[in-house]
Amino acid sequence: KFGRLQFLVLDEADRMLDMGFQDDIMRIVNMLPAGRQTLLFSATMPEKIRQLARTILRSPAEVNIAISKPPEKIVQQAYVVYDPQKQELVRYLLQQIPYKSALIFCGRKQDVKQLTRLLKKYGFSVAEMHSDLAQAAREEVMLGFASGQFPILVATDILSRGIDIDTIDLVVNYDVPHDGEDYVHRIGRTARAEAEGIAITIIGEKEQRRFAAIEQLLGKTIEKAAVPSFLGSVPAYEVRGRNDNRPRRNFHHKRRPGNN
């Protein structure tokens, strides 16, 4: 019975939409009194959240909080490649970088599924997380990842917030997040509890402007590491006609046995 309800609070609204709950939210909203007061909280404000806000809020007051910056102890690097080279680069990174737990973010669940299948084919112990999984399956995956049952998890932005696993020491952005807030949330899954961590972003040819905007928001330039030669030629990092001609350094790590 919602007839006397006065307040509706939607917290983590962007995460709820990422998890596929928009229809559920609207079903609940449509059952509530029109004269209620509604409060909506969201870590990011992409267009789909703004559309939701316009739908369910009446003459809202808006409060924006400045983006937080990633901890300095996170080592941030980026690789500039063509899109078809991304999968082999991920394989190379997982083979070369020592890690306990690696979290790989993809912007689309189709990419999550495809990359997970490929890594399994290569012999990696890996699981996937996206909105197509039932809640029970998600909980089982998270339990396995947190316990070390499998060291690699490929996920959508469902996991960019709300998890705190101290063993995650490598985050890979398979694609460039759409805004700086998403970037900060993604790489913030590593270097927890005073630990150190590595955050690597793979920049496709058409994602360069987006990454440059993130760098501008962060107020720093992220090092562009040298792409391994076996991948062949790669695009130059060019933003607004400006070449990034800084020397690129190889990212060398000793391979840790058992990471596959």
Short mmCIF file of C-alpha atoms in Angstrom, two decimals:
data_model
loop_
_atom_site.label_atom_id
_atom_site.label_comp_id
_atom_site.label_asym_id
_atom_site.label_seq_id
_atom_site.Cartn_x
_atom_site.Cartn_y
_atom_site.Cartn_z
CA LYS A 1 0.00 0.00 0.00
CA PHE A 2 1.73 3.14 -1.25
CA GLY A 3 -1.10 5.63 -0.86
CA ARG A 4 0.52 7.51 2.05
CA LEU A 5 4.12 7.27 0.83
CA GLN A 6 5.86 10.67 0.97
CA PHE A 7 9.47 10.01 -0.06
CA LEU A 8 11.18 7.92 -2.72
CA VAL A 9 14.99 7.62 -2.62
CA LEU A 10 16.89 6.11 -5.56
CA ASP A 11 20.53 5.52 -4.66
CA GLU A 12 23.22 4.35 -7.12
CA ALA A 13 20.79 5.08 -9.94
CA ASP A 14 23.39 4.64 -12.69
CA ARG A 15 24.40 1.25 -11.32
CA MET A 16 20.77 0.10 -11.17
CA LEU A 17 20.30 1.03 -14.83
CA ASP A 18 23.55 -0.73 -15.78
CA MET A 19 22.22 -3.86 -14.07
CA GLY A 20 19.04 -3.72 -16.15
CA PHE A 21 16.54 -2.53 -13.53
CA GLN A 22 15.05 0.44 -15.40
CA ASP A 23 11.75 -1.32 -16.11
CA ASP A 24 11.49 -2.39 -12.46
CA ILE A 25 12.17 1.17 -11.29
CA MET A 26 9.48 2.62 -13.55
CA ARG A 27 6.97 -0.04 -12.48
CA ILE A 28 7.49 0.97 -8.84
CA VAL A 29 7.42 4.71 -9.63
CA ASN A 30 4.13 4.36 -11.50
CA MET A 31 2.54 2.83 -8.38
CA LEU A 32 3.53 5.75 -6.11
CA PRO A 33 1.64 8.97 -5.32
CA ALA A 34 2.43 11.77 -7.74
CA GLY A 35 2.84 14.24 -4.87
CA ARG A 36 5.78 12.46 -3.26
CA GLN A 37 9.27 13.94 -2.89
CA THR A 38 11.89 12.07 -4.90
CA LEU A 39 15.65 12.06 -4.29
CA LEU A 40 17.97 10.54 -6.89
CA PHE A 41 21.67 9.88 -6.29
CA SER A 42 24.11 8.80 -8.99
CA ALA A 43 27.90 8.63 -9.16
CA THR A 44 27.77 9.56 -12.85
CA MET A 45 25.21 11.41 -14.96
CA PRO A 46 25.17 9.90 -18.45
CA GLU A 47 22.26 10.73 -20.73
CA LYS A 48 20.19 7.70 -19.68
CA ILE A 49 20.29 8.91 -16.05
CA ARG A 50 19.32 12.42 -17.10
CA GLN A 51 16.38 10.97 -19.04
CA LEU A 52 15.30 9.03 -15.96
CA ALA A 53 15.61 12.17 -13.83
CA ARG A 54 13.47 14.18 -16.27
CA THR A 55 10.85 11.42 -16.17
CA ILE A 56 10.43 10.96 -12.42
CA LEU A 57 11.54 14.29 -10.86
CA ARG A 58 9.50 17.50 -10.68
CA SER A 59 11.42 20.82 -10.79
CA PRO A 60 14.43 19.27 -9.06
CA ALA A 61 17.28 21.07 -7.36
CA GLU A 62 20.57 19.67 -8.64
CA VAL A 63 23.74 19.21 -6.60
CA ASN A 64 27.01 18.28 -8.32
CA ILE A 65 30.13 17.16 -6.46
CA ALA A 66 33.54 17.46 -8.11
CA ILE A 67 35.13 14.26 -9.38
CA SER A 68 37.57 12.57 -7.03
CA LYS A 69 41.04 11.77 -8.34
CA PRO A 70 42.57 8.28 -8.44
CA PRO A 71 45.07 7.47 -5.67
CA GLU A 72 48.65 8.27 -6.65
CA LYS A 73 49.72 4.72 -5.77
CA ILE A 74 47.85 3.41 -8.83
CA VAL A 75 50.29 3.06 -11.74
CA GLN A 76 48.34 4.26 -14.79
CA GLN A 77 49.35 3.41 -18.34
CA ALA A 78 47.71 3.25 -21.75
CA TYR A 79 48.28 1.47 -25.04
CA VAL A 80 47.17 2.92 -28.38
CA VAL A 81 46.14 0.22 -30.88
CA TYR A 82 43.70 -0.64 -33.63
CA ASP A 83 40.53 -2.34 -32.40
CA PRO A 84 41.38 -5.78 -33.89
CA GLN A 85 44.62 -5.77 -31.85
CA LYS A 86 42.91 -5.38 -28.47
CA GLN A 87 42.32 -9.06 -27.73
CA GLU A 88 45.90 -10.13 -28.39
CA LEU A 89 47.17 -7.20 -26.33
CA VAL A 90 45.03 -8.32 -23.37
CA ARG A 91 46.48 -11.82 -23.71
CA TYR A 92 50.01 -10.38 -23.75
CA LEU A 93 49.39 -8.22 -20.67
CA LEU A 94 47.98 -11.12 -18.67
CA GLN A 95 51.00 -13.23 -19.58
CA GLN A 96 53.58 -10.56 -18.75
CA ILE A 97 52.26 -8.75 -15.68
CA PRO A 98 52.36 -10.53 -12.30
CA TYR A 99 49.01 -10.23 -10.53
CA LYS A 100 46.85 -11.89 -7.91
CA SER A 101 43.49 -10.77 -9.26
CA ALA A 102 42.81 -9.00 -12.54
CA LEU A 103 39.59 -7.16 -13.36
CA ILE A 104 38.95 -6.38 -17.04
CA PHE A 105 36.24 -3.83 -17.89
CA CYS A 106 34.36 -3.84 -21.20
CA GLY A 107 31.76 -1.27 -22.15
CA ARG A 108 29.42 -3.83 -23.74
CA LYS A 109 28.29 -7.20 -22.45
CA GLN A 110 28.83 -8.66 -25.94
CA ASP A 111 32.53 -7.80 -25.60
CA VAL A 112 32.58 -9.33 -22.11
CA LYS A 113 31.25 -12.63 -23.44
CA GLN A 114 33.53 -12.68 -26.46
CA LEU A 115 36.69 -11.80 -24.53
CA THR A 116 35.88 -14.35 -21.81
CA ARG A 117 35.49 -17.11 -24.39
CA LEU A 118 38.80 -16.15 -26.00
CA LEU A 119 40.72 -16.09 -22.71
CA LYS A 120 39.31 -19.48 -21.75
CA LYS A 121 40.46 -20.79 -25.13
CA TYR A 122 43.96 -19.54 -24.31
CA GLY A 123 43.90 -21.43 -21.00
CA PHE A 124 43.23 -18.61 -18.56
CA SER A 125 41.06 -19.21 -15.51
CA VAL A 126 38.40 -16.52 -16.03
CA ALA A 127 34.74 -15.73 -15.36
CA GLU A 128 32.35 -13.06 -16.63
CA MET A 129 29.94 -10.59 -15.04
CA HIS A 130 27.18 -8.69 -16.85
CA SER A 131 23.48 -7.92 -16.66
CA ASP A 132 22.41 -11.11 -18.43
CA LEU A 133 23.38 -13.17 -15.37
CA ALA A 134 20.76 -13.91 -12.74
CA GLN A 135 21.41 -12.57 -9.26
CA ALA A 136 22.31 -16.01 -7.90
CA ALA A 137 24.85 -16.46 -10.69
CA ARG A 138 26.35 -13.03 -10.00
CA GLU A 139 26.79 -13.86 -6.34
CA GLU A 140 28.45 -17.16 -7.22
CA VAL A 141 30.86 -15.41 -9.59
CA MET A 142 31.78 -12.76 -7.02
CA LEU A 143 32.38 -15.41 -4.37
CA GLY A 144 34.68 -17.31 -6.70
CA PHE A 145 36.61 -14.18 -7.67
CA ALA A 146 36.99 -12.92 -4.11
CA SER A 147 38.16 -16.33 -2.87
CA GLY A 148 40.74 -16.70 -5.64
CA GLN A 149 38.98 -19.61 -7.32
CA PHE A 150 39.69 -17.82 -10.59
CA PRO A 151 42.10 -14.86 -10.84
CA ILE A 152 40.53 -13.04 -13.82
CA LEU A 153 37.09 -11.46 -14.06
CA VAL A 154 35.78 -9.77 -17.21
CA ALA A 155 32.90 -7.41 -16.45
CA THR A 156 30.79 -4.51 -17.56
CA ASP A 157 30.53 -1.37 -15.43
CA ILE A 158 28.27 -3.30 -13.06
CA LEU A 159 31.48 -3.83 -11.05
CA SER A 160 32.95 -0.35 -11.38
CA ARG A 161 31.44 0.53 -8.00
CA GLY A 162 30.27 -1.20 -4.89
CA ILE A 163 32.92 -3.93 -4.61
CA ASP A 164 35.91 -3.86 -2.30
CA ILE A 165 38.26 -6.79 -2.92
CA ASP A 166 41.72 -6.12 -1.54
CA THR A 167 43.48 -8.60 -3.85
CA ILE A 168 42.68 -6.81 -7.12
CA ASP A 169 46.07 -5.52 -8.25
CA LEU A 170 45.44 -5.17 -11.98
CA VAL A 171 42.61 -3.35 -13.76
CA VAL A 172 42.43 -3.34 -17.55
CA ASN A 173 40.08 -1.06 -19.45
CA TYR A 174 39.41 -3.02 -22.65
CA ASP A 175 37.86 0.17 -23.97
CA VAL A 176 37.96 3.81 -22.93
CA PRO A 177 35.18 4.72 -20.46
CA HIS A 178 32.70 7.32 -21.66
CA ASP A 179 33.64 9.88 -19.01
CA GLY A 180 36.19 10.64 -16.34
CA GLU A 181 33.95 9.57 -13.48
CA ASP A 182 33.62 6.08 -14.95
CA TYR A 183 37.38 5.93 -15.41
CA VAL A 184 38.03 6.86 -11.78
CA HIS A 185 35.51 4.31 -10.54
CA ARG A 186 36.93 1.55 -12.72
CA ILE A 187 40.58 1.93 -11.79
CA GLY A 188 39.61 2.57 -8.16
CA ARG A 189 38.88 -1.16 -7.84
CA THR A 190 42.63 -1.69 -7.45
CA ALA A 191 45.09 -0.38 -4.84
CA ARG A 192 42.61 -0.94 -2.02
CA ALA A 193 43.57 -1.00 1.66
CA GLU A 194 46.87 0.81 1.06
CA ALA A 195 47.96 -1.79 -1.49
CA GLU A 196 49.51 -0.94 -4.86
CA GLY A 197 47.86 -1.52 -8.20
CA ILE A 198 48.22 -1.18 -11.96
CA ALA A 199 45.53 0.32 -14.22
CA ILE A 200 45.92 -0.07 -17.98
CA THR A 201 43.64 1.43 -20.61
CA ILE A 202 43.56 0.17 -24.18
CA ILE A 203 42.78 3.06 -26.53
CA GLY A 204 41.24 2.25 -29.89
CA GLU A 205 41.82 4.51 -32.85
CA LYS A 206 38.38 6.14 -32.48
CA GLU A 207 38.65 6.47 -28.69
CA GLN A 208 41.56 8.90 -28.57
CA ARG A 209 39.51 12.07 -28.09
CA ARG A 210 37.56 10.41 -25.31
CA PHE A 211 40.75 9.45 -23.50
CA ALA A 212 42.21 12.92 -24.00
CA ALA A 213 39.09 14.35 -22.34
CA ILE A 214 39.67 12.03 -19.38
CA GLU A 215 43.29 13.17 -19.13
CA GLN A 216 42.14 16.79 -19.18
CA LEU A 217 39.63 16.10 -16.42
CA LEU A 218 42.29 14.34 -14.32
CA GLY A 219 44.76 17.15 -14.93
CA LYS A 220 47.54 14.79 -15.97
CA THR A 221 48.87 12.91 -18.98
CA ILE A 222 48.80 9.12 -18.76
CA GLU A 223 51.92 7.41 -20.08
CA LYS A 224 51.47 5.74 -23.48
CA ALA A 225 53.43 2.50 -23.28
CA ALA A 226 55.12 0.84 -26.26
CA VAL A 227 52.94 -1.77 -27.93
CA PRO A 228 54.71 -5.15 -28.36
CA SER A 229 56.19 -5.46 -31.82
CA PHE A 230 54.44 -8.73 -32.69
CA LEU A 231 51.16 -6.82 -32.98
CA GLY A 232 52.51 -4.88 -35.94
CA SER A 233 51.92 -1.21 -36.73
CA VAL A 234 49.67 0.86 -34.48
CA PRO A 235 48.03 4.28 -34.85
CA ALA A 236 49.76 7.40 -33.58
CA TYR A 237 48.17 9.13 -30.61
CA GLU A 238 46.75 12.26 -32.18
CA VAL A 239 44.24 14.53 -30.51
CA ARG A 240 42.98 17.73 -32.16
CA GLY A 241 45.83 17.51 -34.64
CA ARG A 242 48.45 17.29 -31.89
CA ASN A 243 50.79 14.30 -31.91
CA ASP A 244 51.90 12.73 -28.67
CA ASN A 245 55.59 12.38 -29.49
CA ARG A 246 56.80 11.58 -26.00
CA PRO A 247 59.04 8.50 -25.87
CA ARG A 248 57.09 5.33 -25.35
CA ARG A 249 58.54 2.83 -22.89
CA ASN A 250 58.02 -0.89 -22.89
CA PHE A 251 56.11 -2.26 -19.92
CA HIS A 252 58.28 -5.20 -18.85
CA HIS A 253 57.26 -7.62 -16.14
CA LYS A 254 58.43 -11.08 -15.26
CA ARG A 255 55.78 -13.65 -15.95
CA ARG A 256 54.33 -15.28 -12.88
CA PRO A 257 53.74 -19.03 -13.20
CA GLY A 258 50.18 -20.15 -12.71
CA ASN A 259 48.43 -16.98 -13.90
CA ASN A 260 47.00 -18.91 -16.85
#
